[in-house]
Short mmCIF file of C-alpha atoms and ligand atoms in Angstrom, two decimals:
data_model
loop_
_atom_site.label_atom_id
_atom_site.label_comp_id
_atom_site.label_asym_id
_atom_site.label_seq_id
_atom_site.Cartn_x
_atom_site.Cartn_y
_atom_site.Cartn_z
CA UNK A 1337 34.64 102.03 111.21
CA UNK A 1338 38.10 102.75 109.97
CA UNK A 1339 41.35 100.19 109.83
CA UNK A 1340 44.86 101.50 110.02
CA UNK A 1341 47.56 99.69 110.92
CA UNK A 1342 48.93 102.53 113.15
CA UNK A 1343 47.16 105.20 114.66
CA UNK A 1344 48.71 108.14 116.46
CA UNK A 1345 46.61 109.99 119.18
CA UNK A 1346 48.32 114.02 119.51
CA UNK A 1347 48.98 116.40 116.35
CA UNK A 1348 51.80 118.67 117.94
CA UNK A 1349 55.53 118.20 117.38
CA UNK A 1350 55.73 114.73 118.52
CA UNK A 1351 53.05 112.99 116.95
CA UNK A 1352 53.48 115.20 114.14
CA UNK A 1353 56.87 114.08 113.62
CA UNK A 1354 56.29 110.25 113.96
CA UNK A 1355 53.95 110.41 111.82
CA UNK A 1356 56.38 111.48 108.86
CA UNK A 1357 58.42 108.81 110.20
CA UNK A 1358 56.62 106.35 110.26
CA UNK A 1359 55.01 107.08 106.76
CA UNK A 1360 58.43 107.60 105.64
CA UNK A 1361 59.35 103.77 106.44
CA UNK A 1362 56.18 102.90 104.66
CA UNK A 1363 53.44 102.09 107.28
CA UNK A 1364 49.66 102.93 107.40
CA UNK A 1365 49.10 105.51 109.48
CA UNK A 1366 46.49 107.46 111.26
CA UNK A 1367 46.97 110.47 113.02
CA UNK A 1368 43.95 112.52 115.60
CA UNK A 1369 44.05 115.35 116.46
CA UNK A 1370 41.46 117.24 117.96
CA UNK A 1371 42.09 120.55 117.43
CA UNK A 1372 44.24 121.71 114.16
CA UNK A 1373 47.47 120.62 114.10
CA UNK A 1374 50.05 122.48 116.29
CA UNK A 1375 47.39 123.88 118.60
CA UNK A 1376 48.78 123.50 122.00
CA UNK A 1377 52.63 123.22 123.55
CA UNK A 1378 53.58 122.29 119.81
CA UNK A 1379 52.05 126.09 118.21
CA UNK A 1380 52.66 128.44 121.03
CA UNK A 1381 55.96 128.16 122.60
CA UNK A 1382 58.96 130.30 121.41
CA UNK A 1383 60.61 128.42 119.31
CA UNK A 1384 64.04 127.93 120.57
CA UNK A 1385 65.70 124.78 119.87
CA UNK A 1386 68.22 123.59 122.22
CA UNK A 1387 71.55 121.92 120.98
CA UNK A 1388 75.52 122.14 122.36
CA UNK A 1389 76.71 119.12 119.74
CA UNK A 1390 76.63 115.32 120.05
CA UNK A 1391 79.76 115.15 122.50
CA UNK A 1392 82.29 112.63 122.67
CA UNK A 1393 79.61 109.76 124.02
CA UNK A 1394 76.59 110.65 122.48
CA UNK A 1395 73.39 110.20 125.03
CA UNK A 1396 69.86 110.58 124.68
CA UNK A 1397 69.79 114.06 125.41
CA UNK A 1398 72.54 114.66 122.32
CA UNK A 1399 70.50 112.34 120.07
CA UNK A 1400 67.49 114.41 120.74
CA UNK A 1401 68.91 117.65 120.50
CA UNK A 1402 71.27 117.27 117.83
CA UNK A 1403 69.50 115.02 115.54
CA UNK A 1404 66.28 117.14 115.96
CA UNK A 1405 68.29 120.10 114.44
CA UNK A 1406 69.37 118.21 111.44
CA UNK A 1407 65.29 117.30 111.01
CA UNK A 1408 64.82 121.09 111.15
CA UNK A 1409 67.36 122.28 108.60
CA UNK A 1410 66.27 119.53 106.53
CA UNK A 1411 62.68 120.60 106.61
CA UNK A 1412 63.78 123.96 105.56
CA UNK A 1413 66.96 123.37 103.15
CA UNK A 1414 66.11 119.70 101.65
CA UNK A 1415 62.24 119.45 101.29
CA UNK A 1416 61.56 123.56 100.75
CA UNK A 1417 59.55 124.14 103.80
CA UNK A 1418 59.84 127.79 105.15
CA UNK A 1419 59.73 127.51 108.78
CA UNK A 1420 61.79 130.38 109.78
CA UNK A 1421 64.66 128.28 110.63
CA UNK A 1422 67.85 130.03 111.28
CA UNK A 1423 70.97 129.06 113.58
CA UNK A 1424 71.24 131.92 115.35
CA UNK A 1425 73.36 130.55 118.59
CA UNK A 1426 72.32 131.49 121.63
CA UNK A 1427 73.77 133.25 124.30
CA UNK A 1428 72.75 132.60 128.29
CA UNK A 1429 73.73 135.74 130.24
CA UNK A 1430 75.03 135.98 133.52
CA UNK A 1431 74.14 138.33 136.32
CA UNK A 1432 76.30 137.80 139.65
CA UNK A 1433 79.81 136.45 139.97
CA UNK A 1434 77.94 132.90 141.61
CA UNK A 1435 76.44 132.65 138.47
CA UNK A 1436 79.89 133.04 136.56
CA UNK A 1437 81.39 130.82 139.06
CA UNK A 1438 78.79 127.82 138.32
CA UNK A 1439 78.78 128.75 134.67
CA UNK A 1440 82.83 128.42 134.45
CA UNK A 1441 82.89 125.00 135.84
CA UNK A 1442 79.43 124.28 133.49
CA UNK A 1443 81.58 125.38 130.47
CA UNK A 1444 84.89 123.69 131.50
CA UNK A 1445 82.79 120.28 131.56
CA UNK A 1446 80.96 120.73 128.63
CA UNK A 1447 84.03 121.32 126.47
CA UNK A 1448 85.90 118.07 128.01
CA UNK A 1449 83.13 116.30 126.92
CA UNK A 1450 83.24 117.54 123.63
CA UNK A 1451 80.56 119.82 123.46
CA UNK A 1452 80.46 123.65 121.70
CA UNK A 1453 79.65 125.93 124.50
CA UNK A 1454 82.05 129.18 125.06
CA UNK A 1455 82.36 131.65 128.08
CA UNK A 1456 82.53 134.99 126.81
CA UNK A 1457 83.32 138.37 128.58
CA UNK A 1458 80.31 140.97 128.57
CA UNK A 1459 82.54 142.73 125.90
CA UNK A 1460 82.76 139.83 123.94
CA UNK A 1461 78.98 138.88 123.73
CA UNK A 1462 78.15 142.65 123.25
CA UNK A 1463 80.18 142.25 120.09
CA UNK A 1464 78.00 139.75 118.24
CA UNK A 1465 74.80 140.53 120.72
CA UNK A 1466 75.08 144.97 121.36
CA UNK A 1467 71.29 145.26 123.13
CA UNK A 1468 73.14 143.13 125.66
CA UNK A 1469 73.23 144.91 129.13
CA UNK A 1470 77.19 146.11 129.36
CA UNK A 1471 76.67 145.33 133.33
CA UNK A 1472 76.15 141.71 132.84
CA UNK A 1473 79.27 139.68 134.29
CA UNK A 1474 78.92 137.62 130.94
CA UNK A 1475 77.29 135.06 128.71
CA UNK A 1476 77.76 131.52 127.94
CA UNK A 1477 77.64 130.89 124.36
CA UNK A 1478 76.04 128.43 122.31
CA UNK A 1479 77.11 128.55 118.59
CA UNK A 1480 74.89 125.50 117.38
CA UNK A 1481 71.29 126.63 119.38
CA UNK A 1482 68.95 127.75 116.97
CA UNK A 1483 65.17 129.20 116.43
CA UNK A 1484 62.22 128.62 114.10
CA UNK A 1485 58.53 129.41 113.68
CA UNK A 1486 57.13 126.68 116.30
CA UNK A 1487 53.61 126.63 114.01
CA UNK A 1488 55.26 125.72 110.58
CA UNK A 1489 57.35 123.56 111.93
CA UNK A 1490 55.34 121.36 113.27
CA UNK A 1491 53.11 121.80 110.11
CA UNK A 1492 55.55 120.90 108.11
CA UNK A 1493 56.37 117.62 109.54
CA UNK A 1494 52.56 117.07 109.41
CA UNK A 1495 53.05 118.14 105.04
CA UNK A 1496 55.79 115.63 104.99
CA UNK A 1497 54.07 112.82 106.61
CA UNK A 1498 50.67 113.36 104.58
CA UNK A 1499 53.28 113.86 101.31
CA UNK A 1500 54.66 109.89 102.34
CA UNK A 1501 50.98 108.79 102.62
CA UNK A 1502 50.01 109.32 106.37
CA UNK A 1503 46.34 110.06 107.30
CA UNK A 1504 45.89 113.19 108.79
CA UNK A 1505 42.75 113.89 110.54
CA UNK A 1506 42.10 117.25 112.65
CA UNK A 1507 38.73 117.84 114.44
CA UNK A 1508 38.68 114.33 115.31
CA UNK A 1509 38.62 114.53 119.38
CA UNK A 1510 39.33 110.90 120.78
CA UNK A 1511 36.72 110.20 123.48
CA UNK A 1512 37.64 106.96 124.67
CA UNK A 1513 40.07 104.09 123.99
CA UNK A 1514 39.60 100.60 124.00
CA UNK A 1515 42.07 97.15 124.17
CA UNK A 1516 39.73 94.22 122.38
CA UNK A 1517 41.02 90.82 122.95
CA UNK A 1518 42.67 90.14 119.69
CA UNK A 1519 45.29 93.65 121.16
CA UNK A 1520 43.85 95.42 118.29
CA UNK A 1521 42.43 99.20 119.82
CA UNK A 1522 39.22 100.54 119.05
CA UNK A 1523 39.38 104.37 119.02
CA UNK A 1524 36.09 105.94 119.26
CA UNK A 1525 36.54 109.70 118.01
CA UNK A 1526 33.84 112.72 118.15
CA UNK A 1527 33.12 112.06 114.50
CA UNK A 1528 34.45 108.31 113.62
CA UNK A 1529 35.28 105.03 115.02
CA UNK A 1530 38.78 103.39 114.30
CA UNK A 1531 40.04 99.94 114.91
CA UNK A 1532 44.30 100.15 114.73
CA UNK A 1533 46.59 97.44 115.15
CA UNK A 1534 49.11 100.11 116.91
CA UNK A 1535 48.12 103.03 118.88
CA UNK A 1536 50.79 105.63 119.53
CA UNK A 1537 50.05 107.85 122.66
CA UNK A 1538 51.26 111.61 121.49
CA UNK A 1539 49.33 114.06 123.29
CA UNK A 1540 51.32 116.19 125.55
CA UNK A 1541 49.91 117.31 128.90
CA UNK A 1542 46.84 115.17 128.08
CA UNK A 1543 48.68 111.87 128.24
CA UNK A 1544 47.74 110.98 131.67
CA UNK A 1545 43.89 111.09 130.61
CA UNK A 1546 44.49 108.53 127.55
CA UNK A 1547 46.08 106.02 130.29
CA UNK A 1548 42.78 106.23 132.42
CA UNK A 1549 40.70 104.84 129.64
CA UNK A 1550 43.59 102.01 129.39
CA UNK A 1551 43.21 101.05 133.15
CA UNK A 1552 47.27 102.87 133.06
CA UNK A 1553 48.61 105.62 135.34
CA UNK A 1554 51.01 107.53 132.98
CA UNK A 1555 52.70 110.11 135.61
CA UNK A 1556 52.83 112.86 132.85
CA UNK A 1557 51.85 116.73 134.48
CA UNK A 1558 50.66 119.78 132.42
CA UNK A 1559 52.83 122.50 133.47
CA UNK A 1560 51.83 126.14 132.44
CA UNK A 1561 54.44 128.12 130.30
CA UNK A 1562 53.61 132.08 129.80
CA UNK A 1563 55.03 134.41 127.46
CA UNK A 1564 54.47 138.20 126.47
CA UNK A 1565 55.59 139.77 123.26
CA UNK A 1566 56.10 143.61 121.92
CA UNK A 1567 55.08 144.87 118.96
CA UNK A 1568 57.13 144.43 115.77
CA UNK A 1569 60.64 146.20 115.64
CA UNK A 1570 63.35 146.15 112.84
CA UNK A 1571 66.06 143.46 114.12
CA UNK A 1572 67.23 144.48 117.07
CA UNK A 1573 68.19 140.80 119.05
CA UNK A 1574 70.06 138.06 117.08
CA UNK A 1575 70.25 135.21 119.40
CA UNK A 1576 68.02 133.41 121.24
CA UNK A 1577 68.62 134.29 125.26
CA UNK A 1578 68.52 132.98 128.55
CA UNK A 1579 69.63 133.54 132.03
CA UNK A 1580 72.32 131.67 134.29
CA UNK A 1581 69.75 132.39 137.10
CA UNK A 1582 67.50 129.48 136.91
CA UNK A 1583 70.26 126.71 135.61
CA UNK A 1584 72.16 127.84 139.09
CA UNK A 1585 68.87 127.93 141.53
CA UNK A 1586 67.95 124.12 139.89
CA UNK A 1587 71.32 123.08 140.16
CA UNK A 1588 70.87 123.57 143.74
CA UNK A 1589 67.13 122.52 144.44
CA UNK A 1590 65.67 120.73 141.90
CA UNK A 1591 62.75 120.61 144.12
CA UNK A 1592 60.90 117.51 142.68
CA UNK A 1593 58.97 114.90 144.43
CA UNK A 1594 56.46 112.17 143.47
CA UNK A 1595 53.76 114.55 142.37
CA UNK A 1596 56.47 117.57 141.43
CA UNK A 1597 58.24 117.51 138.59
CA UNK A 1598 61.76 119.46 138.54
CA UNK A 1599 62.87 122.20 137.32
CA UNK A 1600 59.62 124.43 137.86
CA UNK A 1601 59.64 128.52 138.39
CA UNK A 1602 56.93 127.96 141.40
CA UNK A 1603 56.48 125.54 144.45
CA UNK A 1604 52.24 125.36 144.59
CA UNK A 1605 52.18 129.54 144.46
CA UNK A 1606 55.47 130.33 145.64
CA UNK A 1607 58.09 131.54 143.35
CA UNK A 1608 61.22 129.96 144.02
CA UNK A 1609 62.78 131.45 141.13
CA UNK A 1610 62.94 133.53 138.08
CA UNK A 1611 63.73 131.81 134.49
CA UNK A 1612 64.50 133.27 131.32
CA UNK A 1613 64.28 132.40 127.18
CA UNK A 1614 63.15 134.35 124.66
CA UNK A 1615 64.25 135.78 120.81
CA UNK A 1616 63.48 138.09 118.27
CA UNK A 1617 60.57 136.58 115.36
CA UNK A 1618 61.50 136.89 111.83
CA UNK A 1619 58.54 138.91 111.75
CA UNK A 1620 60.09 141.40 114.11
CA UNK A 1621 58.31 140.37 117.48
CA UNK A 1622 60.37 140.56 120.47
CA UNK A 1623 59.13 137.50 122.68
CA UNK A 1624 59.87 135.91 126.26
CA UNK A 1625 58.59 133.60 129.14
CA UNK A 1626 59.76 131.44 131.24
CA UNK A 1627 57.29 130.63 133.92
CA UNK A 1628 56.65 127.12 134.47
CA UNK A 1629 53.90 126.08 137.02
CA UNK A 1630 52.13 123.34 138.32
CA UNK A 1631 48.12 124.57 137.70
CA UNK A 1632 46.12 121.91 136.67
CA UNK A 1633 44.72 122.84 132.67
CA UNK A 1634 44.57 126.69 133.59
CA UNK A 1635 46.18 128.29 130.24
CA UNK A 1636 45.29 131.83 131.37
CA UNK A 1637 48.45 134.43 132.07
CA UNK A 1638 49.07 135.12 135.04
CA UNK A 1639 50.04 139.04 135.33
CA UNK A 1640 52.31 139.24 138.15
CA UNK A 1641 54.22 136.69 136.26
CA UNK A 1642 54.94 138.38 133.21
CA UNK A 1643 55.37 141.34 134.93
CA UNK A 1644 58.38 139.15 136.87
CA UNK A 1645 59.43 137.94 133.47
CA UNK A 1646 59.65 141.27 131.50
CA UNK A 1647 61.90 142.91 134.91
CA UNK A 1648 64.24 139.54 134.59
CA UNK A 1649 64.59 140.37 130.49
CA UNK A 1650 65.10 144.22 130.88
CA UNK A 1651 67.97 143.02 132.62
CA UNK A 1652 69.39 141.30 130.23
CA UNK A 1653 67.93 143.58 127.00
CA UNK A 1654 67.46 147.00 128.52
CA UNK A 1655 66.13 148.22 125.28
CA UNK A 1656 63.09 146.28 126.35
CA UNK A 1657 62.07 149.16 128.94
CA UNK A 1658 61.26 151.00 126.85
CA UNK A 1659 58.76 148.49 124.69
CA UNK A 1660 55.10 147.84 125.94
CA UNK A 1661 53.96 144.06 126.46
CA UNK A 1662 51.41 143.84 123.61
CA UNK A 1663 50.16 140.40 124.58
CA UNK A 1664 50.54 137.19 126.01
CA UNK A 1665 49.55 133.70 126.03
CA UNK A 1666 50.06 130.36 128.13
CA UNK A 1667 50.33 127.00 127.06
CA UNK A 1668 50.60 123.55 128.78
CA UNK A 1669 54.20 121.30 128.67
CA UNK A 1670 54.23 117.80 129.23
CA UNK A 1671 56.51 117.37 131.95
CA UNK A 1672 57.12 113.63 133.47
CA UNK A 1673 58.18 113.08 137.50
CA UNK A 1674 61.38 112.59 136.83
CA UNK A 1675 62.03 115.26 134.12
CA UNK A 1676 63.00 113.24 131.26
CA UNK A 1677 60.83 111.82 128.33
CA UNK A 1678 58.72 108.47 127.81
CA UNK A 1679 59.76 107.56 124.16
CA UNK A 1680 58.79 103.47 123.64
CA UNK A 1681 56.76 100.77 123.77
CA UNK A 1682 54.35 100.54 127.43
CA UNK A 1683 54.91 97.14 128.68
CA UNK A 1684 51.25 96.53 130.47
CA UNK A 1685 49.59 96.35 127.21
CA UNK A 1686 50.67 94.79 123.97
CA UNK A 1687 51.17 97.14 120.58
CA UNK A 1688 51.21 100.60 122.93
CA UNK A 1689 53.53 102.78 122.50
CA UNK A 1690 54.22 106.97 124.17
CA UNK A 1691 56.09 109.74 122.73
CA UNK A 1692 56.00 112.44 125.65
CA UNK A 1693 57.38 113.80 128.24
CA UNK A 1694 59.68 116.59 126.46
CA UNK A 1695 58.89 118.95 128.80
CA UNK A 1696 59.95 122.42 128.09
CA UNK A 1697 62.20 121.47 125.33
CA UNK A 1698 59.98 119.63 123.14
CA UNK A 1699 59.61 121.85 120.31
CA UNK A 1700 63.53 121.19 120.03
CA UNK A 1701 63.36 117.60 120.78
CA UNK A 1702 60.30 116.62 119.30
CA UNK A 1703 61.54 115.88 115.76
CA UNK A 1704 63.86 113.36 116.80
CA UNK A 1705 61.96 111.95 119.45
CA UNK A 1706 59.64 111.13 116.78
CA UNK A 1707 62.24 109.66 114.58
CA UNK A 1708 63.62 107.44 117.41
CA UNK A 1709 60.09 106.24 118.31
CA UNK A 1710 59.25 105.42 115.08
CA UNK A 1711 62.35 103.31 113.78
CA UNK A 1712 61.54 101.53 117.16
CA UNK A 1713 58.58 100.22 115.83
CA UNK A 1714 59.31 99.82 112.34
CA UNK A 1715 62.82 97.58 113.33
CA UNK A 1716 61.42 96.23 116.54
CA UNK A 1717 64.99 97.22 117.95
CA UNK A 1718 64.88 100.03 120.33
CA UNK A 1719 68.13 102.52 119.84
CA UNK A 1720 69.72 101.89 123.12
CA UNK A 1721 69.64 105.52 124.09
CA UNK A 1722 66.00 104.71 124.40
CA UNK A 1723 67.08 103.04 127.54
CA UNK A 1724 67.07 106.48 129.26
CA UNK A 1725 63.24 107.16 128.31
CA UNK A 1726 61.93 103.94 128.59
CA UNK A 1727 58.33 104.37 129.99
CA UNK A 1728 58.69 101.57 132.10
CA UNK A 1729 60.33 102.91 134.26
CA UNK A 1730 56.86 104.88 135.16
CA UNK A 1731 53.93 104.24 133.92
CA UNK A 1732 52.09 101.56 136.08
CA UNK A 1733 48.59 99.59 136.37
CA UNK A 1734 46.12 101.86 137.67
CA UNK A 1735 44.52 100.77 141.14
C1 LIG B 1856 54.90 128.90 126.59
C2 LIG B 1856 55.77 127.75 126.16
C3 LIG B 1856 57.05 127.99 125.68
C4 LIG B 1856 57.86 126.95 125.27
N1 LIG B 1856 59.08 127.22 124.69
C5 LIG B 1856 59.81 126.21 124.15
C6 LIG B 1856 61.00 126.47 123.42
O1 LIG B 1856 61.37 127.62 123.19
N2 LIG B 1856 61.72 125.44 122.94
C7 LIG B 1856 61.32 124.15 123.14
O2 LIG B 1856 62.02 123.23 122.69
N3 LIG B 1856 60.16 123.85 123.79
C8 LIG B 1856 59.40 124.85 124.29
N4 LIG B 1856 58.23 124.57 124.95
C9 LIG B 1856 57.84 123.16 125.17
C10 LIG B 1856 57.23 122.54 123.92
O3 LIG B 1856 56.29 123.40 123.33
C11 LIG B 1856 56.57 121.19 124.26
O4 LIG B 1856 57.47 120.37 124.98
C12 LIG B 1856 56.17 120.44 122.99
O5 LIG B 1856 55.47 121.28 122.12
C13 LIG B 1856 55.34 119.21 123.36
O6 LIG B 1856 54.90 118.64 122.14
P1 LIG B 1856 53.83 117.47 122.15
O7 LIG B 1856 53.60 117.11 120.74
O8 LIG B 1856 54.28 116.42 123.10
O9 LIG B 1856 52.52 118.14 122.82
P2 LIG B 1856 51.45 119.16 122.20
O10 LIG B 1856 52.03 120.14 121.30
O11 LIG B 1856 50.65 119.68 123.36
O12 LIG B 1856 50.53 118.20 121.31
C14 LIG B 1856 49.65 117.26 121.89
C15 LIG B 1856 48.40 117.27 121.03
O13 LIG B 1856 47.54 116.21 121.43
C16 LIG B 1856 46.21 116.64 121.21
N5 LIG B 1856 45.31 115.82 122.00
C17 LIG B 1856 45.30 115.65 123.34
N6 LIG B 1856 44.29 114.85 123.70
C18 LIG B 1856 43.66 114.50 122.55
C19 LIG B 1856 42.51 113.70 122.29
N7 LIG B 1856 41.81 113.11 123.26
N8 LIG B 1856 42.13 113.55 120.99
C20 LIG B 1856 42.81 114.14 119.97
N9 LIG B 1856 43.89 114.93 120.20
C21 LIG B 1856 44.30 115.11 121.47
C22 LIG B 1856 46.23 118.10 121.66
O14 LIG B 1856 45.15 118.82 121.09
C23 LIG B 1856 47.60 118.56 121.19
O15 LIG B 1856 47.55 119.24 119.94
C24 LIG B 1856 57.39 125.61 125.38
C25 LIG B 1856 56.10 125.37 125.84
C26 LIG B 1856 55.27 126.42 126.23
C27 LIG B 1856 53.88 126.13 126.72
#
């Protein structure tokens, strides 16, 4: 039997990264994982990171985005990790003049707000972008977006946190979790038991199971992502992309309900609309998805989707008709019901505590979500844009 004063259940980005905080303020700390760290959402997904400034009112959403970044370039530029980090911008291109239309008024808003986001003419983005498609109406710019390698990132805020002191354990599957009357948790692991004073719930899509075992309905939903990637290439694409297309369909529908979540490709098996994001590796791979569907654990590709996928890029990049798809892979996102994150303390049962719910932007959120949830605990004061992912506002007794 082991004692730690905190144990973390969930070795991708999240967990990974509170972790290093937490061992950073000092504390004991355990993390499981069951697999190697990164394996899932955290290891697979294509490394875009998402970020248009802190704004004149900084929310959650700026917090998350903005101070994840700094986490990144700090992992790279401070503490000599190479995770392929480089601020490329990205650019979001736009196909029909409704898309324009919606992506003027998006612009106009952002800037009054105080955000760095630019509408540029399909002459202008072919200037700093020239694989761009000249028949594209335009793109919406975003200097401060930026890519890394998804696996050594999330490594290296697993280095960092076992350089402060943190436990790291992978190939330790948690089987079952227990309360014991004293609100201590007994952990019982495929190769070890642990007894923790404070058990952190960080594992993605699988949240929802780790609530059963605590009598707790956590309304967390894997959602399949799929992506396809050529062969390697000398540098051909600069930025991370995107398409207006989705952002305008889900401005519309959002399309969630109390077992939905929003902002998904696919209603049960019908498409309801194509979204884009992909970038060029540092190693030279051209990658893309943007598929998100609602299929239980099912990580297999689906091929009519990436065939979908590859059309809605060639748009964009029509140098990519002429590339073959060399191979794909799926992976599962933790989405919530109401799209954004659980990041706190889970009233029902003392010393528990979630870091999920980032969705399909967690590789770019996760750092900081991990910071946040961590100097929760450590100061006992919640940062009060917590307030926006406070879990209990979901998570309930189960029946
Ligand atoms: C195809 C795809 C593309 C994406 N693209 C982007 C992108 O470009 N930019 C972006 O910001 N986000 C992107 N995302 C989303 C992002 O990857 C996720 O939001 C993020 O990785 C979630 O991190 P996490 O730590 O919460 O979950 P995960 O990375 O899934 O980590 C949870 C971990 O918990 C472990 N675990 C679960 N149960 C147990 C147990 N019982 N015992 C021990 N360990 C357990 C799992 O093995 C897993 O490693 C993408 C996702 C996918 C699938």
């Amino acid at each position: 039997m082991t004692e730690t004063d905190m144990l973390i259940i969930g070795g991708g980005i999240a967990g990974a990264s509170t972790a290093y905080h937490l061992a950073q303020h000092g504390h004991d700390v355990t993390l499981l994982e069951r697999g190697d760290i990164a394996s899932e959402a955290s290891g697979v997904n294509a490394g875009s990171i998402g970020a248009v400034g802190w704004g004149n009112a900084p929310d959650l959403e700026a917090y998350l985005t903005m101070g994840s970044l700094e986490i990144f370039q700090s992992l790279q530029l401070d503490l000599g990790y190479d995770i392929a980090f480089r601020q490329s911008g990205c650019l979001q291109a736009i196909h029909t003049e409704a898309q324009y239309a919606y992506t003027r008024d998006r612009v106009q808003h952002l800037q009054a707000h105080g955000y760095s986001v630019e509408l540029l003419s399909s002459r202008e983005a072919r200037n700093i972008e020239p694989e761009l498609n000249p028949a594209l109406v335009g793109c919406m710019y975003m200097p401060l977006r930026a890519q890394a390698d998804p696996k050594q990132a999330t490594r290296a805020c697993a280095a960092v946190a076992t350089r402060s002191g943190a436990r790291i354990r992978t190939q330790y599957a948690v089987t079952t979790v227990q309360q014991r009357s004293d609100d201590t948790y007994l952990v019982e692991t495929s190769r070890d038991t642990f007894v923790a004073g404070i058990l952190i719930i960080a594992a993605g899509a699988w949240c929802a199971e780790i609530g059963t075992w605590l009598g707790l309905r956590i309304p967390i939903k894997p959602v399949r992502g799929q992506m396809w990637a050529t062969d390697q290439l000398p540098p051909r694409v600069f930025h991370t992309i995107s398409s207006a297309e989705s952002a305008l369909d889900w401005h519309h529908a959002p399309r969630n309900d109390h077992e939905t979540p929003p902002h998904l490709t696919h209603h049960v098996s019908v498409r309801r609309t194509r979204h884009l994001y992909g970038r060029q590796t540092r190693d030279g791979d051209i990658i893309f998805g943007g598929d998100r569907q609602l299929v239980g654990y099912n990580t297999v590709p689906d091929p009519a989707g990436i065939e979908v996928n590859h059309a809605h890029a060639t748009e964009v990049l029509p140098l990519l008709s002429t590339l073959s798809i060399a191979r794909t892979w799926a992976g599962l996102m933790p989405f919530s019901l109401d799209g954004a994150p659980l990041i706190g303390q889970i009233p029902q049962r003392r010393n528990l505590y979630i870091v999920s719910g980032l969705a399909s932007s967690g590789f770019g959120r996760g750092p900081m979500a991990g910071k946040l949830l961590a100097d929760a605990i450590h100061t006992g004061q919640p940062h009060p844009v917590l307030t926006e992912a406070d879990p209990a506002r979901c998570v309930t007794v189960a029946e």
